[in-house]
Amino acid sequence: MDHVKSLRCLVCGRTYAPDAVDYVCPEHGNEGILDVQYDYELIARRLSPDRLARDPDPTIWRYRPLLPVRPDSPVPPLAVGGAPLYRAARLAAGLGLQNVWVKDDGRQPTASFKDRASAIAVVKGRERGAAVITTASTGNAAAALAGLCASVGQRNVIFVPESAPAAKIAQLLVYGSTVLLVRGTYDDAFELCLEAARAFGWYNRNTGYNPYMSEGKKTASFEICEQLGWDAPDRIFVPVGDGCIIGGIHKGLKDLLALGWIDRMPRLMGVQAAGSAALYDAWRNGVAALEMQPIVAHTLADSISAGLPRDRIKALAAVRETGGAYVRVTDAQILAAIPTLAQTTGVFAEPAAAAAYAGLAQAVAEGLVGPDERIVVLCTGSGLKDVAAARRAVGEPLVVEPTLAAVERALAGLGGPE
Ligand SMILES: *Cc1c(COP(=O)(O)O)cnc(C)c1O
Ligand SMILES: [Zn+2]
């Protein structure tokens, strides 16, 4: 890992050799989130846009010289990355915009963006010879870790709140993880997982704790910019819970700027659910990340429900340093966004992912977005993760007797389609 210079504490600025610490700054405990520092001169000798253009590998490992793994570490066989970036003309027109793209990360192997981070967790865990890898999760990070561990036969233990959607719990059990449903919130599951990992010596994937998770998540920025011919978009809308995705997106863009592969920093737009808007509130009121207080989070968008966002330092910096904004959307707006996004793009998103589109609509309504800005909406998870929520967003299907007459009557009632 000669391309990784150090791990830098975002609280005190101290730097550590990559082998000296596993997770957080020893001086600052759980708040001492570390940022991976690279030797960009070395990386530029190993990777370039030209070289990438010739590389047929569509997965995140095409960016390997920019990832914090040893050059010879085996990587899991599940194909993570390579998410399509769809030009969304009808969605854009509906909002009075010209240039909107939807990045569909619901197509990852376990159907969420979290596969990008869990792939790195599995490589790092195995570099350390971990017998067990663990995580707490609202569901998707766990499903991602479970799937990637299954692909290499790695034991893992998962802590999820009892209230996680059924599809996500089913994924964990199908992948053969040891699943502990915690009688409590995600925040309770997180604390318990940290304690258990310490007590039993497990490798810990937890978001906003393991410094390498943002590094996996940053690969979406690489893909977006590469898919746009290295012409960076003006804004990226990102749904935010713990803030690891938006922090990772920011990190990837900073990497590309440092390498000179893009020439400007897009504005990052964090979208939060109104019932779980700790970062929105802190941003609005000019509160520093370390002064934020936990709230009681309530939203049907379970993947962005976080009382005290674990990656709050990176999440606030992502918006503040890029001149972006946080926006807040209600659960009703999130639910309504699911069919709108699906019917204008063909992308079926889970509530947290649809929130990114709802946030774009909200930002347009607030006059934050210019009509010809180039905008990317990050769809972070598949709608099949939470069909119960999706069914609440749409009407009931027509039920007919098996006769043509019944079909005609039903269609007449709809006023169409002939
Ligand atoms: C985890 C997740 C998010 C939010 O990511 P954070 O890093 O917690 O901010 C958004 N959407 C989906 C589908 C997720 O699984
Ligand atoms: Zn520190």
Short mmCIF file of N, CA and C in Angstrom, two decimals, residues 135-194:
data_model
loop_
_atom_site.label_atom_id
_atom_site.label_comp_id
_atom_site.label_asym_id
_atom_site.label_seq_id
_atom_site.Cartn_x
_atom_site.Cartn_y
_atom_site.Cartn_z
N THR A 135 -20.95 -6.02 11.34
CA THR A 135 -21.43 -4.66 11.16
C THR A 135 -22.79 -4.50 11.81
N ALA A 136 -23.08 -3.25 12.18
CA ALA A 136 -24.45 -2.86 12.50
C ALA A 136 -24.96 -2.11 11.28
N SER A 137 -26.29 -2.12 11.09
CA SER A 137 -26.81 -1.57 9.85
C SER A 137 -28.29 -1.36 9.98
N THR A 138 -28.83 -0.40 9.20
CA THR A 138 -30.29 -0.32 9.09
C THR A 138 -30.80 -1.41 8.15
N GLY A 139 -29.89 -2.11 7.48
CA GLY A 139 -30.30 -3.23 6.63
C GLY A 139 -29.43 -3.42 5.41
N ASN A 140 -29.21 -2.35 4.64
CA ASN A 140 -28.49 -2.52 3.38
C ASN A 140 -27.00 -2.79 3.55
N ALA A 141 -26.36 -2.12 4.50
CA ALA A 141 -24.93 -2.36 4.72
C ALA A 141 -24.74 -3.81 5.16
N ALA A 142 -25.68 -4.29 5.96
CA ALA A 142 -25.62 -5.66 6.43
C ALA A 142 -25.81 -6.64 5.28
N ALA A 143 -26.83 -6.38 4.45
CA ALA A 143 -27.08 -7.27 3.31
C ALA A 143 -25.86 -7.29 2.39
N ALA A 144 -25.24 -6.12 2.22
CA ALA A 144 -24.07 -6.03 1.36
C ALA A 144 -22.90 -6.82 1.95
N LEU A 145 -22.68 -6.65 3.24
CA LEU A 145 -21.58 -7.40 3.87
C LEU A 145 -21.88 -8.90 3.80
N ALA A 146 -23.14 -9.26 4.06
CA ALA A 146 -23.52 -10.67 4.04
C ALA A 146 -23.25 -11.28 2.67
N GLY A 147 -23.64 -10.58 1.62
CA GLY A 147 -23.48 -11.11 0.26
C GLY A 147 -22.02 -11.21 -0.13
N LEU A 148 -21.27 -10.17 0.17
CA LEU A 148 -19.86 -10.20 -0.22
C LEU A 148 -19.09 -11.23 0.59
N CYS A 149 -19.44 -11.40 1.87
CA CYS A 149 -18.80 -12.45 2.68
C CYS A 149 -19.17 -13.83 2.12
N ALA A 150 -20.44 -14.01 1.76
CA ALA A 150 -20.87 -15.31 1.22
C ALA A 150 -20.07 -15.65 -0.03
N SER A 151 -19.74 -14.63 -0.83
CA SER A 151 -19.06 -14.90 -2.10
C SER A 151 -17.65 -15.43 -1.90
N VAL A 152 -17.08 -15.21 -0.70
CA VAL A 152 -15.73 -15.74 -0.43
C VAL A 152 -15.71 -16.69 0.76
N GLY A 153 -16.89 -17.04 1.30
CA GLY A 153 -16.94 -17.97 2.43
C GLY A 153 -16.39 -17.39 3.73
N GLN A 154 -16.66 -16.12 3.95
CA GLN A 154 -16.16 -15.43 5.15
C GLN A 154 -17.25 -15.39 6.22
N ARG A 155 -16.93 -15.83 7.45
CA ARG A 155 -17.92 -15.74 8.55
C ARG A 155 -18.22 -14.29 8.88
N ASN A 156 -19.48 -14.03 9.22
CA ASN A 156 -19.85 -12.65 9.59
C ASN A 156 -21.02 -12.65 10.55
N VAL A 157 -21.06 -11.60 11.38
CA VAL A 157 -22.12 -11.44 12.37
C VAL A 157 -22.74 -10.06 12.17
N ILE A 158 -24.07 -10.03 12.11
CA ILE A 158 -24.80 -8.82 11.71
C ILE A 158 -25.74 -8.37 12.82
N PHE A 159 -25.71 -7.06 13.11
CA PHE A 159 -26.65 -6.47 14.08
C PHE A 159 -27.58 -5.52 13.33
N VAL A 160 -28.88 -5.85 13.28
CA VAL A 160 -29.84 -4.92 12.66
C VAL A 160 -31.00 -4.69 13.63
N PRO A 161 -31.61 -3.48 13.54
CA PRO A 161 -32.78 -3.25 14.39
C PRO A 161 -33.89 -4.20 13.99
N GLU A 162 -34.66 -4.62 14.98
CA GLU A 162 -35.77 -5.54 14.76
C GLU A 162 -36.73 -5.02 13.69
N SER A 163 -36.79 -3.69 13.53
CA SER A 163 -37.75 -3.08 12.61
C SER A 163 -37.28 -3.04 11.16
N ALA A 164 -36.13 -3.60 10.84
CA ALA A 164 -35.62 -3.57 9.46
C ALA A 164 -36.64 -4.23 8.51
N PRO A 165 -36.78 -3.72 7.26
CA PRO A 165 -37.73 -4.33 6.32
C PRO A 165 -37.44 -5.81 6.07
N ALA A 166 -38.52 -6.56 5.87
CA ALA A 166 -38.43 -8.02 5.75
C ALA A 166 -37.47 -8.47 4.66
N ALA A 167 -37.44 -7.77 3.52
CA ALA A 167 -36.59 -8.21 2.41
C ALA A 167 -35.12 -8.18 2.82
N LYS A 168 -34.75 -7.16 3.60
CA LYS A 168 -33.35 -7.02 4.00
C LYS A 168 -32.96 -8.12 4.99
N ILE A 169 -33.88 -8.44 5.91
CA ILE A 169 -33.60 -9.51 6.86
C ILE A 169 -33.52 -10.85 6.12
N ALA A 170 -34.40 -11.03 5.13
CA ALA A 170 -34.37 -12.26 4.33
C ALA A 170 -33.03 -12.41 3.64
N GLN A 171 -32.50 -11.32 3.09
CA GLN A 171 -31.18 -11.40 2.42
C GLN A 171 -30.13 -11.93 3.38
N LEU A 172 -30.11 -11.39 4.60
CA LEU A 172 -29.09 -11.79 5.58
C LEU A 172 -29.15 -13.27 5.87
N LEU A 173 -30.38 -13.77 6.06
CA LEU A 173 -30.55 -15.18 6.42
C LEU A 173 -30.19 -16.07 5.23
N VAL A 174 -30.59 -15.65 4.03
CA VAL A 174 -30.29 -16.44 2.84
C VAL A 174 -28.78 -16.55 2.63
N TYR A 175 -28.07 -15.47 2.89
CA TYR A 175 -26.61 -15.48 2.71
C TYR A 175 -25.89 -16.24 3.83
N GLY A 176 -26.63 -16.68 4.85
CA GLY A 176 -26.02 -17.51 5.88
C GLY A 176 -25.27 -16.75 6.95
N SER A 177 -25.56 -15.46 7.11
CA SER A 177 -24.92 -14.68 8.17
C SER A 177 -25.48 -15.09 9.53
N THR A 178 -24.70 -14.83 10.58
CA THR A 178 -25.26 -14.91 11.93
C THR A 178 -25.97 -13.58 12.17
N VAL A 179 -27.30 -13.63 12.30
CA VAL A 179 -28.10 -12.40 12.35
C VAL A 179 -28.63 -12.17 13.76
N LEU A 180 -28.34 -11.00 14.31
CA LEU A 180 -28.88 -10.64 15.61
C LEU A 180 -29.82 -9.45 15.41
N LEU A 181 -31.11 -9.69 15.61
CA LEU A 181 -32.09 -8.60 15.52
C LEU A 181 -32.10 -7.90 16.87
N VAL A 182 -31.77 -6.62 16.86
CA VAL A 182 -31.61 -5.90 18.13
C VAL A 182 -32.93 -5.23 18.50
N ARG A 183 -33.38 -5.49 19.74
CA ARG A 183 -34.57 -4.79 20.26
C ARG A 183 -34.18 -3.36 20.56
N GLY A 184 -34.18 -2.51 19.55
CA GLY A 184 -33.78 -1.13 19.74
C GLY A 184 -33.62 -0.48 18.39
N THR A 185 -33.04 0.72 18.38
CA THR A 185 -32.87 1.47 17.15
C THR A 185 -31.56 1.07 16.47
N TYR A 186 -31.33 1.65 15.29
CA TYR A 186 -30.05 1.48 14.61
C TYR A 186 -28.91 1.96 15.51
N ASP A 187 -29.14 3.09 16.20
CA ASP A 187 -28.08 3.62 17.06
C ASP A 187 -27.73 2.63 18.18
N ASP A 188 -28.74 1.95 18.72
CA ASP A 188 -28.49 0.91 19.74
C ASP A 188 -27.69 -0.25 19.13
N ALA A 189 -28.10 -0.65 17.92
CA ALA A 189 -27.41 -1.77 17.26
C ALA A 189 -25.95 -1.42 17.01
N PHE A 190 -25.70 -0.17 16.65
CA PHE A 190 -24.34 0.31 16.36
C PHE A 190 -23.46 0.18 17.60
N GLU A 191 -23.94 0.70 18.74
CA GLU A 191 -23.15 0.65 19.98
C GLU A 191 -22.88 -0.80 20.38
N LEU A 192 -23.90 -1.63 20.25
CA LEU A 192 -23.75 -3.03 20.64
C LEU A 192 -22.72 -3.73 19.76
N CYS A 193 -22.74 -3.42 18.47
CA CYS A 193 -21.80 -4.03 17.53
C CYS A 193 -20.37 -3.62 17.86
N LEU A 194 -20.17 -2.34 18.19
CA LEU A 194 -18.82 -1.88 18.55
C LEU A 194 -18.31 -2.64 19.77
#
